[in-house]
Amino acid sequence: MKNILLASTSTLFGEEYLAYLLPELKSFFEGISEIVFIPFARPGGISHDEYTEKVREVFHSLNISVRGLHTFTDPLEAIQQAEGFFTGGGNTFLLVQQLHQLNLMEDLKIAVEAGTPYLGTSAGSNIGGLNMKNTNDMPIVYPPDFTTMGLVPFNINAHYLDPDPNSTHNGETRETRIKEFHVFNDTPVVGLREGSWIRVQGEEVTTVGNRPSRIFRPQMAPYELESGSVLRF
């Protein structure tokens, strides 16, 4: 049975890393002694080791050890034998490039769909969708393929921001960008605001968190979906 948590962000304003998710993670990873962390998104350009250590410090409080996928001699074997996964945020282009170049995207999908718990935040959540076309990140590298795991039948726009009616900024809003996407694509998009996440248990997909999600579909007006709602497309 699929057991997946796709969060908009790792850190809420004024809080420590993963603090707002810790109550959920205690039950999500219950019975698991070690997770495999996928550090390839490298936020701010930090090293894989530095990123893994940051995650290790948090999961120590849950009595769960953390090992970075980059430290395994055989990463495919690591994915196949993992008790659980966490893919952190950073740059989605870089994350997707690395997973495709290492031929791990499909194997990670297979492991998660077979029931291995998967936690994603930001870029790590974006790869849970059908493709990465709704990321907010700069294309600092070019992936061989934009296809991601397709754990859910839609795309995710993490860190979704509502238009500010008082702003003098003339650039496009997130809503405008997603409307542009729907001129050429029919994939639904879920705008995940900070503090919100997608929970997948088996075949049921629900919205969770302290704010509603913004739903975008082609040729339809965007609408709000309250926390605790079932997502069906």
mmCIF file of C-alpha atoms in Angstrom, residues 4 26 73-74 90 149 203 220:
data_model
loop_
_atom_site.group_PDB
_atom_site.id
_atom_site.type_symbol
_atom_site.label_atom_id
_atom_site.label_comp_id
_atom_site.label_asym_id
_atom_site.label_seq_id
_atom_site.Cartn_x
_atom_site.Cartn_y
_atom_site.Cartn_z
ATOM 1 C CA ILE A 4 3.487 8.990 0.813
ATOM 2 C CA LYS A 26 6.584 10.161 14.169
ATOM 3 C CA THR A 73 28.373 1.865 -3.711
ATOM 4 C CA ASP A 74 25.241 0.497 -5.366
ATOM 5 C CA GLY A 90 16.477 22.548 -3.456
ATOM 6 C CA MET A 149 7.597 9.473 -10.596
ATOM 7 C CA GLU A 203 -5.182 4.847 -3.467
ATOM 8 C CA MET A 220 -11.669 25.923 -15.497
#
